[in-house]
Coordinates of C-alpha atoms in Angstrom, one line a residue:
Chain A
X1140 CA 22.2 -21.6 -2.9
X1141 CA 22.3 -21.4 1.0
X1142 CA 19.9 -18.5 2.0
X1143 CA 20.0 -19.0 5.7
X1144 CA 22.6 -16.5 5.9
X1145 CA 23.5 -13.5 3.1
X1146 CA 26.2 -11.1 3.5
X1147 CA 25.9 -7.4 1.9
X1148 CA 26.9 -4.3 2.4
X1149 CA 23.5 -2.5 2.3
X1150 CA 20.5 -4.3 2.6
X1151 CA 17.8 -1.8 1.4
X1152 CA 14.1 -2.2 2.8
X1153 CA 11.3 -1.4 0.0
X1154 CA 11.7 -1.8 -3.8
X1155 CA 9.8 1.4 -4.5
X1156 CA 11.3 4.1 -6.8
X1157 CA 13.5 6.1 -3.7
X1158 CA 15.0 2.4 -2.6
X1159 CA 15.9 1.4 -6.0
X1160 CA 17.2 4.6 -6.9
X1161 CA 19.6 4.2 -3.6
X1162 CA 21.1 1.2 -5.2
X1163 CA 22.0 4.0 -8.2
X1164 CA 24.0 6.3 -6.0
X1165 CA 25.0 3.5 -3.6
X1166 CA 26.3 1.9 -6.3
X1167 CA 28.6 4.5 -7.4
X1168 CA 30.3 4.3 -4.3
X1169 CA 31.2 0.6 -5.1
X1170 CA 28.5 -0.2 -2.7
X1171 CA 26.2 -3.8 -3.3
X1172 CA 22.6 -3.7 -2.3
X1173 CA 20.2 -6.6 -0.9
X1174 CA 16.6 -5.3 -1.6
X1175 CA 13.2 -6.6 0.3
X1176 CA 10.2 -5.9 -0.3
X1177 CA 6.7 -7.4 0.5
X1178 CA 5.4 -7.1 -3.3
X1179 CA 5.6 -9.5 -5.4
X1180 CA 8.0 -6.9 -8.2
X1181 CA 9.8 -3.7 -8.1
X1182 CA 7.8 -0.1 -7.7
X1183 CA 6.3 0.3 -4.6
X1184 CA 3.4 2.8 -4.5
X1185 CA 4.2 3.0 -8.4
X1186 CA 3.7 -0.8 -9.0
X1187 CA 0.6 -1.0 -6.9
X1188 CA -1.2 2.1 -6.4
X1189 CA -0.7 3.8 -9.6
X1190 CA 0.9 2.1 -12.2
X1191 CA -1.0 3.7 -15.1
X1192 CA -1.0 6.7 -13.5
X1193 CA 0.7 10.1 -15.3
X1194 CA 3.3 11.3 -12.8
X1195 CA 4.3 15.1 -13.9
X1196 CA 6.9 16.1 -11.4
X1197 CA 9.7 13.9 -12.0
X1198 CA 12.9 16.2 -13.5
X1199 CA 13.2 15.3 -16.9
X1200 CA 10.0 14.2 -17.7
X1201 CA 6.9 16.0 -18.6
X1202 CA 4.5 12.8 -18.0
X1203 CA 5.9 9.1 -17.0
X1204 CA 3.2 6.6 -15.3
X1205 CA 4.3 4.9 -12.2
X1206 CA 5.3 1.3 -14.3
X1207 CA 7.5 3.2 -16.7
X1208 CA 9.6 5.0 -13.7
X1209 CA 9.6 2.1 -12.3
X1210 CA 10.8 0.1 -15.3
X1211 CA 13.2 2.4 -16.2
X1212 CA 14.8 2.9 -12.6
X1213 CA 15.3 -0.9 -13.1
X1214 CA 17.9 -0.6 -16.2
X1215 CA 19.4 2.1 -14.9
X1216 CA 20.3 0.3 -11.9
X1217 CA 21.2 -2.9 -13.7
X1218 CA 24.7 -2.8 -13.6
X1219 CA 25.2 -2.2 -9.9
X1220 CA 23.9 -6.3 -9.2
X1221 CA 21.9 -5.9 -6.3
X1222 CA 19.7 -8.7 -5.5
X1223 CA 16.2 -8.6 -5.0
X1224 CA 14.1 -10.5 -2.7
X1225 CA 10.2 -10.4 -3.1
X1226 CA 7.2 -11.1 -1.2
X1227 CA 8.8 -11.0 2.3
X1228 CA 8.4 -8.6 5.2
X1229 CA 11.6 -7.7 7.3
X1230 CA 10.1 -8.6 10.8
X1231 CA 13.5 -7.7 12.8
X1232 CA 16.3 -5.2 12.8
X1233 CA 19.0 -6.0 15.3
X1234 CA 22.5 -4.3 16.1
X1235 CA 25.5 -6.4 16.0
X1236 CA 27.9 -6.1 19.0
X1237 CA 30.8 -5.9 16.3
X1238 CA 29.0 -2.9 14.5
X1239 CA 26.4 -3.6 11.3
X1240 CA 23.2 -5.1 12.0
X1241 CA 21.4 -8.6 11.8
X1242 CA 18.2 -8.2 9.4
X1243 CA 15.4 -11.1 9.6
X1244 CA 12.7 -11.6 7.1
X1245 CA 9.5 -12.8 7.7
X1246 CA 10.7 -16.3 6.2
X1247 CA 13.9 -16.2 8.8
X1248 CA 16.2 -15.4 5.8
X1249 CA 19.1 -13.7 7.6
X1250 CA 20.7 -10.8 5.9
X1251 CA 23.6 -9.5 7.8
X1252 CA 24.9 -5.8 6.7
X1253 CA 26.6 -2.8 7.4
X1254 CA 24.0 -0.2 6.8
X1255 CA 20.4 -0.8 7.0
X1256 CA 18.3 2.3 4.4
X1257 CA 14.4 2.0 5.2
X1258 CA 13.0 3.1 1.8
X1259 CA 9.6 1.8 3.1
X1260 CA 7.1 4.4 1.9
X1261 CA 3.8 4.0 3.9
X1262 CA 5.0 1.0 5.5
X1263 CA 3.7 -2.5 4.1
X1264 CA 1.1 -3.3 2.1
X1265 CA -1.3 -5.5 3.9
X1266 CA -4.5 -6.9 2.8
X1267 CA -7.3 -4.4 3.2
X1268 CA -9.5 -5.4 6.7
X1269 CA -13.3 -4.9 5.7
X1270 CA -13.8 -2.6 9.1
X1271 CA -16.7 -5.0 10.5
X1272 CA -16.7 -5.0 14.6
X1273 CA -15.1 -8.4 15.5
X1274 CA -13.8 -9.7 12.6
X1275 CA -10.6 -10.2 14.3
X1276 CA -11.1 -12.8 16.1
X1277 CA -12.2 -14.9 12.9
X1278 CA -8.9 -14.1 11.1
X1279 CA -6.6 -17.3 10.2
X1280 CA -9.6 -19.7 11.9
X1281 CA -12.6 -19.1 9.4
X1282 CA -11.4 -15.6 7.9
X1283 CA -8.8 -15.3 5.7
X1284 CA -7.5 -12.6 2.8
X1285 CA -5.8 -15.1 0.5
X1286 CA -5.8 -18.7 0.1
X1287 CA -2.8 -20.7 1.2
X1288 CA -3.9 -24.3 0.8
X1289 CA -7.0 -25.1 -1.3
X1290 CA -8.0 -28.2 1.7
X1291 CA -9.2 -25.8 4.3
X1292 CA -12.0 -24.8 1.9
X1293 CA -13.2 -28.3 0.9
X1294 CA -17.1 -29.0 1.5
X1295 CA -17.2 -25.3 3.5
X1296 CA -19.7 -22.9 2.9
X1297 CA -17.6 -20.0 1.0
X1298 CA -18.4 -16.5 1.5
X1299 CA -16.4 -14.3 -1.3
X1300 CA -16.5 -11.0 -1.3
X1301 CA -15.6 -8.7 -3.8
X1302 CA -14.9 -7.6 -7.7
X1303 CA -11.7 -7.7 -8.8
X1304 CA -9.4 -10.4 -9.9
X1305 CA -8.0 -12.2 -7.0
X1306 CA -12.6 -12.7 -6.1
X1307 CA -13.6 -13.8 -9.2
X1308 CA -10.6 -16.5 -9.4
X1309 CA -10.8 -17.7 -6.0
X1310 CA -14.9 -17.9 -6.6
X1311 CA -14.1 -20.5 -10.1
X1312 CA -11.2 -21.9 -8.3
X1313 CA -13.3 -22.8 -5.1
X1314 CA -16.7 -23.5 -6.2
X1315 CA -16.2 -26.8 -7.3
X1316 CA -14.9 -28.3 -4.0
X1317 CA -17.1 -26.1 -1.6
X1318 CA -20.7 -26.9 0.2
X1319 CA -21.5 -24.0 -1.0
X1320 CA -20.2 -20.8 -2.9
X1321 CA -21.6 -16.8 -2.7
X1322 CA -20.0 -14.0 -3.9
X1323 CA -21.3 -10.6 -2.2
X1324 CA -20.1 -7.7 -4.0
X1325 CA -21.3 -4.3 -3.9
X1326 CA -23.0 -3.6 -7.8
X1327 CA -23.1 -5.8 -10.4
X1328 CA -19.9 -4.3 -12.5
X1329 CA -17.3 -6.0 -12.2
X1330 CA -13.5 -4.8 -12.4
X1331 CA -12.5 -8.7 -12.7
X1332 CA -11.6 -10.0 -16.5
X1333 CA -15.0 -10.3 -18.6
X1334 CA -14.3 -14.2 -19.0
X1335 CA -14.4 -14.7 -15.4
X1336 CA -17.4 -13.0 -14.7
X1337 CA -19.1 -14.9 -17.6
X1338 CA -17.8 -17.9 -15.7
X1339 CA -19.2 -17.0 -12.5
X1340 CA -22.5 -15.9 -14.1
X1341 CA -23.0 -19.4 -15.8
X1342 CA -22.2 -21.1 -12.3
X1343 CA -25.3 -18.7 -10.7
X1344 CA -27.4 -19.4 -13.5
X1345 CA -26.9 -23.5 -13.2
X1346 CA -27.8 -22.9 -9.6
X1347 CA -24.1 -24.1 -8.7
X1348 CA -23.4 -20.7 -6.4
X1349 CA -24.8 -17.6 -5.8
X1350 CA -24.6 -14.2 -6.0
X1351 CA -25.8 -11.0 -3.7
X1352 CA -25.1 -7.9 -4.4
X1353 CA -24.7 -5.8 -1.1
X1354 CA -22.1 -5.6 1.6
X1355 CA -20.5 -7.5 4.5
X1356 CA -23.0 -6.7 7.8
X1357 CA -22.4 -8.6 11.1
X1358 CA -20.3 -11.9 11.5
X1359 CA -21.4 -14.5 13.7
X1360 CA -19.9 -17.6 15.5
X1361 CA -17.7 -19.2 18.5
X1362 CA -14.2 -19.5 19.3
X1363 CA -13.1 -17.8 15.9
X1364 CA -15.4 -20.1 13.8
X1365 CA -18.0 -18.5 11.6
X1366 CA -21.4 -20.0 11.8
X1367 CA -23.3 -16.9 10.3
X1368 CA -23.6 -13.4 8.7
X1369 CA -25.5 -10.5 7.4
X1370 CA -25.4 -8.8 4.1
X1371 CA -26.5 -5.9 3.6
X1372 CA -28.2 -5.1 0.4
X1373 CA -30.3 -2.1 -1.4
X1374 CA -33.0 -3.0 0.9
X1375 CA -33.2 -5.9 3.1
X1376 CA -30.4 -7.6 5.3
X1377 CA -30.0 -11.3 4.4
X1378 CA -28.8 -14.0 6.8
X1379 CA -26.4 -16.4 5.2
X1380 CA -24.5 -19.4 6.7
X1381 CA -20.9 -19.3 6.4
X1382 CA -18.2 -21.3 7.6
X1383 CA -15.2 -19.9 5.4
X1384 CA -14.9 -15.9 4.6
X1385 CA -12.6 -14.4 1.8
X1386 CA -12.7 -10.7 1.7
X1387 CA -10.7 -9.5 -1.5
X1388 CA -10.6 -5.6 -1.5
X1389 CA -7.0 -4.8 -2.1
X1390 CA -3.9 -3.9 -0.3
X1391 CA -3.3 -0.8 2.0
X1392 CA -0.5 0.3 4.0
X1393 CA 0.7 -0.5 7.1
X1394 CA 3.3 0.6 9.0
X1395 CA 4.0 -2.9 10.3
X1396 CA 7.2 -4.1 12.3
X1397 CA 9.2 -0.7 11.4
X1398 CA 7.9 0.7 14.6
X1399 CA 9.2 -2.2 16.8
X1400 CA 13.2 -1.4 15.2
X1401 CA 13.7 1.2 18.1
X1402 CA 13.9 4.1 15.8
X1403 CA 12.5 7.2 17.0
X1404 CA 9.2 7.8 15.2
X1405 CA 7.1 11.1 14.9
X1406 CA 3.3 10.3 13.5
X1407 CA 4.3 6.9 12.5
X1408 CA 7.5 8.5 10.8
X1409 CA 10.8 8.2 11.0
X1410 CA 12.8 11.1 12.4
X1411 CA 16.2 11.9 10.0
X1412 CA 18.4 14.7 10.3
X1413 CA 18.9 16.6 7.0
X1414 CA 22.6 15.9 6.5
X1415 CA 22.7 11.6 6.3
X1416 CA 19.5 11.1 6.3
X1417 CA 20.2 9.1 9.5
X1418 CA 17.5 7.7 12.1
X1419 CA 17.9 8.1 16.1
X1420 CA 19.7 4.5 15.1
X1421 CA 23.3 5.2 13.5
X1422 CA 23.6 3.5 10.4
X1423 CA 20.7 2.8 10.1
X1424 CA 19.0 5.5 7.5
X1425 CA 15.4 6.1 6.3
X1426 CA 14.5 8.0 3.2
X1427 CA 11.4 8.4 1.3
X1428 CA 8.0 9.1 2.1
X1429 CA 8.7 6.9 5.7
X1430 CA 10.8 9.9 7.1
X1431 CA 9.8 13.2 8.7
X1432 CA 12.2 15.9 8.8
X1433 CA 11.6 20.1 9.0
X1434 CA 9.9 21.3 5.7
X1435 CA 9.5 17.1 4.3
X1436 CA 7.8 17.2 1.5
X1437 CA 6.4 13.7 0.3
X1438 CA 7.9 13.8 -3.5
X1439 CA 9.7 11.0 -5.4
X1440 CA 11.9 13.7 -6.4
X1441 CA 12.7 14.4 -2.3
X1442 CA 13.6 10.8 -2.0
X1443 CA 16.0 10.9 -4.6
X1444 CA 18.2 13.6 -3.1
X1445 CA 18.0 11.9 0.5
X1446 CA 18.9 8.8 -1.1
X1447 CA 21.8 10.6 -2.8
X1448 CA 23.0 11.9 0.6
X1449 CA 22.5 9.2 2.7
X1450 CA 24.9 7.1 -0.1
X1451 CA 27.7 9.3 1.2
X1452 CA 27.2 8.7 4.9
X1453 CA 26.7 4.7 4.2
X1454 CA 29.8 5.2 2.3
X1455 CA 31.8 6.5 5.6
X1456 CA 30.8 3.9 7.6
X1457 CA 31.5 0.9 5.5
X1458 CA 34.7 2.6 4.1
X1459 CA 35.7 4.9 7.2
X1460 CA 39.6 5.1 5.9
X1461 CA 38.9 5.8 2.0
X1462 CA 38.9 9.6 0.7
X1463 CA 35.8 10.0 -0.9
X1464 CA 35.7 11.9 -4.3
X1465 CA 33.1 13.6 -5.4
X1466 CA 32.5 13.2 -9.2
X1467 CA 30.2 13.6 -12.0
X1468 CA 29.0 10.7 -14.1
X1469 CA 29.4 12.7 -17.6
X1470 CA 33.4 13.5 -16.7
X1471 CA 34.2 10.4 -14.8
X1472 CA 35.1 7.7 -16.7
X1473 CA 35.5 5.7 -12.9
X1474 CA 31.8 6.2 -12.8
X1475 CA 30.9 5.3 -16.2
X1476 CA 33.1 2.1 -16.2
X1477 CA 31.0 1.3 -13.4
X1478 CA 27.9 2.4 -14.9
X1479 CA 28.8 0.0 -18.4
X1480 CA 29.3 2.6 -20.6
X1481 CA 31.2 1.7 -23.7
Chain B
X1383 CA -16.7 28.4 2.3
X1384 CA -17.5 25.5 4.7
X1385 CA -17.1 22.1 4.8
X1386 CA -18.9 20.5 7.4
X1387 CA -17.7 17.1 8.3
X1388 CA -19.0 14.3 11.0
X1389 CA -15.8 12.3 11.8
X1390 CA -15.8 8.0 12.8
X1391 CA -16.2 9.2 16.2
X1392 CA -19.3 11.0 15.2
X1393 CA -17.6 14.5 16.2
X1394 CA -18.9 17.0 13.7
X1395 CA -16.4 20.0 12.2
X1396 CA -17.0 23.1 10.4
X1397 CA -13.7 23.2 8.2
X1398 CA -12.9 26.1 6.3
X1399 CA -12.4 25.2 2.6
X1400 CA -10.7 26.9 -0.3
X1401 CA -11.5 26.8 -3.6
X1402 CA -10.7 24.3 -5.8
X1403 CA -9.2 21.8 -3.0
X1404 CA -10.4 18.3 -3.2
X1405 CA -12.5 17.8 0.3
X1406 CA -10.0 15.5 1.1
X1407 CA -7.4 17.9 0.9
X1408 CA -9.6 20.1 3.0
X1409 CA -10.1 17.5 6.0
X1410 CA -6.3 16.1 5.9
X1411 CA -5.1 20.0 6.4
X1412 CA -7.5 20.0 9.2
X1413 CA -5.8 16.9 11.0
X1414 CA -8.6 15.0 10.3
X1415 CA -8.8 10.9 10.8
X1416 CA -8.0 10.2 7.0
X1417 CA -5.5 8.1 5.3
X1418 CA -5.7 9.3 2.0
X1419 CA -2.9 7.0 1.2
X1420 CA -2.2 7.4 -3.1
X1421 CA -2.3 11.6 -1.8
X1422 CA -5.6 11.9 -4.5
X1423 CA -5.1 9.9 -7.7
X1424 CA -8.2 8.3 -7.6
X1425 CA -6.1 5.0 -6.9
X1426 CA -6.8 3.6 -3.4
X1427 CA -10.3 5.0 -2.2
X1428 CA -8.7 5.7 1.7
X1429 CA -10.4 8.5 1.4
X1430 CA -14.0 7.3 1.6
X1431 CA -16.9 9.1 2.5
X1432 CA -20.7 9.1 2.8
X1433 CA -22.2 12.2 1.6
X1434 CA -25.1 13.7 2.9
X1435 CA -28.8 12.6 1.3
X1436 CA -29.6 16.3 0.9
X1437 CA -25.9 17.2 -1.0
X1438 CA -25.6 13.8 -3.4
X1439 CA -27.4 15.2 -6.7
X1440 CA -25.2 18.1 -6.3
X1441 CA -22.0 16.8 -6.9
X1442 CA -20.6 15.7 -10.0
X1443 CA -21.0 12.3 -10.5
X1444 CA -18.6 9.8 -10.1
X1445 CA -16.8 8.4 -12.8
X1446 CA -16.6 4.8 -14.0
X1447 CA -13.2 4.8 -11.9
X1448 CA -14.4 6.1 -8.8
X1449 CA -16.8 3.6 -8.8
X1450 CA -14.2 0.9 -9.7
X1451 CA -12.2 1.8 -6.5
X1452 CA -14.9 2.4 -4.4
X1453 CA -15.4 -1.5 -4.9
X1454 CA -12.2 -1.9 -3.0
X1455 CA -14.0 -0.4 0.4
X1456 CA -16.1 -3.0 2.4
X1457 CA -18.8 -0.4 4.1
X1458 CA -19.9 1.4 0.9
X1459 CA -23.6 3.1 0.8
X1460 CA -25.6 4.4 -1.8
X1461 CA -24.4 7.8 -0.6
X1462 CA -20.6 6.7 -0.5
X1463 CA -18.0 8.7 -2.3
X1464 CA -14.6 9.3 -2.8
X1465 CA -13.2 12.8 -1.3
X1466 CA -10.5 13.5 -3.6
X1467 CA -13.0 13.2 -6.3
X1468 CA -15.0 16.6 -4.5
X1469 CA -13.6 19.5 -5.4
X1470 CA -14.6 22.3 -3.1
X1471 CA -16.0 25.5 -5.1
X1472 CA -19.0 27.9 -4.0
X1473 CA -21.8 25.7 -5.4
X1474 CA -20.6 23.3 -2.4
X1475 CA -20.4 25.5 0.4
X1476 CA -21.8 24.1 3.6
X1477 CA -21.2 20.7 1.7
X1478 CA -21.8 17.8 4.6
X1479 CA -20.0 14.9 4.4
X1480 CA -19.2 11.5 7.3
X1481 CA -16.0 10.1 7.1
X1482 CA -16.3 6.1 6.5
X1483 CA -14.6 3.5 8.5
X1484 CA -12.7 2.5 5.8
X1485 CA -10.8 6.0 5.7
X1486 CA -9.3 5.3 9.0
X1487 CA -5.6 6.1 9.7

């Protein structure tokens, strides 16, 4: 398939619960979806933050974690066919002279669409910046939060730091080509899988790498290259050298590009009226925790009506001559051919 | 009941608390410099702070979870906690806590 160019009605940014609920209701209205969003599977918030998490305050359901929301948001939007595009950030949102909008991803897929609905949440989720004075200047030269190509790291002295997953991998994965190999983390508990801390722990205890337990101090070095740096333990401050630096402490979220769309924005949120959920930007919408409105409350359940609403607005200014009527998916047997129902 | 908190900037705040709020709670009402991103379900740790030497045996300890998030911070101290894991009652009053770097908007 060509990707340079995709044609949709909606594109919907962020695959969290209130953007793939919009395909539901957008749906209804004969309405296909494009969905982007910079995780690597559906759920937003739900997916990453709090997947095992009870959630108590979604209508019809006393308890549901985050992963079964999400998973059964999914199949109930199944028959609607939108298309889902992961890992990518939407970097540019531009209006077309003959009406719709021109939407860029971070890869320079081009989506081109009627209505734009920013579903974002808190924005993206970015890797987690350890908050050490200076450390911007090392990042993409001798810092980095994941690992694109395994050659920058050969005979380097490899700093790791953290306890999860993603550090104790890239510690196994890396070791055997680096200089030298140390993985700082703050206790020794580890959330990563027992095998790959058993892993790790043989590798210390054959002298192969090595392993502090303390937290990142001061980084040293020129033009963006890391020579040096401290880590702070229990009691002492050790001096290590390090040419190569891998923090691993999560995602968090960023409001990113959103704010460079020319939407008007209130405390990093996006400013809706309560009728369309529309931004200062017509036809282009924003529902979810990214919009601010009089009395918003932050609730799935709140993104679900706005999503509802705004379906009705997209659907006038894609379909500006049909009548729309209102119906309900029990009585309607419209809806429910659409919906699959047998 | 007080909360009494020292912010990144190192400007201190007496902030009224309420019973039974989480201290994060407490400091986000007060338009205080915290992300508190998952809103308090122990599932993020934006909400990190260090607690004073003179308060840390009086809270409840944390739980192997806390602990597991607070690995996901990259200036943790012995003293550091997670707010939404304080819950404000009488026992704490005049609790002092500094908000980390790492619970920065």
């Amino acid at each position: 398939m060509n990707e340079t160019h995709i044609t949709t009605d909606v594109v919907v940014i962020g695959a969290g619960p209130v953007g793939l609920f919009a395909v539901f209701e957008l749906g209804l209205l004969d309405l296909k979806c494009h969905l982007i969003d910079i995780l690597d599977r559906p759920g937003g918030q739900c997916a990453e933050l709090y997947p095992e998490k009870p959630i108590y305050d979604i209508p019809g359901f006393s308890v549901i974690s985050g992963q079964e929301l999400t998973d059964n948001l999914m199949k109930q939007i199944e028959p609607f066919g939108a298309v889902f595009h992961y890992n990518r950030m939407i970097n540019n949102v531009k209006k077309l002279d003959s009406g719709g909008f021109k939407v860029i991803d971070d890869e320079g897929q081009v989506y081109e669409c009627k209505v734009v609905v920013v579903a974002a949440g808190g924005g993206s989720f970015q890797p987690k910046r350890p908050p050490v004075p200076g450390i911007e200047v090392f990042e993409d030269k001798s810092v980095f939060y994941s690992v694109r190509r395994m050659e920058e790291f050969k005979d380097q002295d490899i700093v790791i730091v953290g306890g999860g997953d993603s550090a104790l991998d890239w510690v196994l994965s890396l070791q055997p080509l680096a200089r030298s190999m140390t993985l700082v983390h703050r206790r020794d508990n580890f959330r990563a899988a027992p095998d790959s801390v058993n892993k790790m722990k043989e590798l210390v205890a054959a002298g192969k790498m090595k392993l502090i337990l303390g937290q990142i101090g001061e980084l040293n070095g020129e033009n963006g290259m890391l020579s040096s740096m401290t880590i702070k333990s229990a009691d002492e401050v050790l001096s290590i050298p390090v040419t190569r630096l891998l923090p691993f402490f999560g995602l968090t979220m960023k409001l990113g590009p959103v704010a460079d769309w020319g939407l008007d924005l209130e405390n990093n949120l996006i400013t809706v009226d309560t009728e369309k959920f529309e931004t200062s930007v017509p036809g282009v919408f924003a529902i979810g925790d990214i919009n601010t409105y009089p009395g918003k409350l932050k609730l799935i359940l709140s993104g679900f009506h706005e999503g509802a609403l705004m379906s009705q607005a997209a659907k006038r200014i894609i379909s500006p001559d049909e009548r729309i009527i209102f119906q309900y998916t029990t009585s309607s047997t419209k809806l429910q051919k659409k919906l699959g129902v047998k | 009941m007080l909360l009494l908190v020292t912010d990144q900037k190192g400007v201190k705040h007496e902030l009224e608390a309420l019973d039974g709020w989480r201290a994060m709670e407490v400091m986000r009402d007060w338009g205080l410099n915290i992300k508190a991103e998952c809103g308090g379900a122990c599932a993020c740790a934006t909400c990190h702070v260090f607690v004073d030497p003179t308060w840390v045996d009086r809270l409840v300890p944390a739980l192997s979870e806390e602990e597991a998030m607070l690995d996901t911070v990259a200036d943790t101290q012995d003293n550091s906690r997670l707010s939404c894991q304080i819950i404000m009652s009488d026992a704490l009053d005049g609790l002092k806590l500094t908000l980390a770097p790492s619970a920065a908007k």
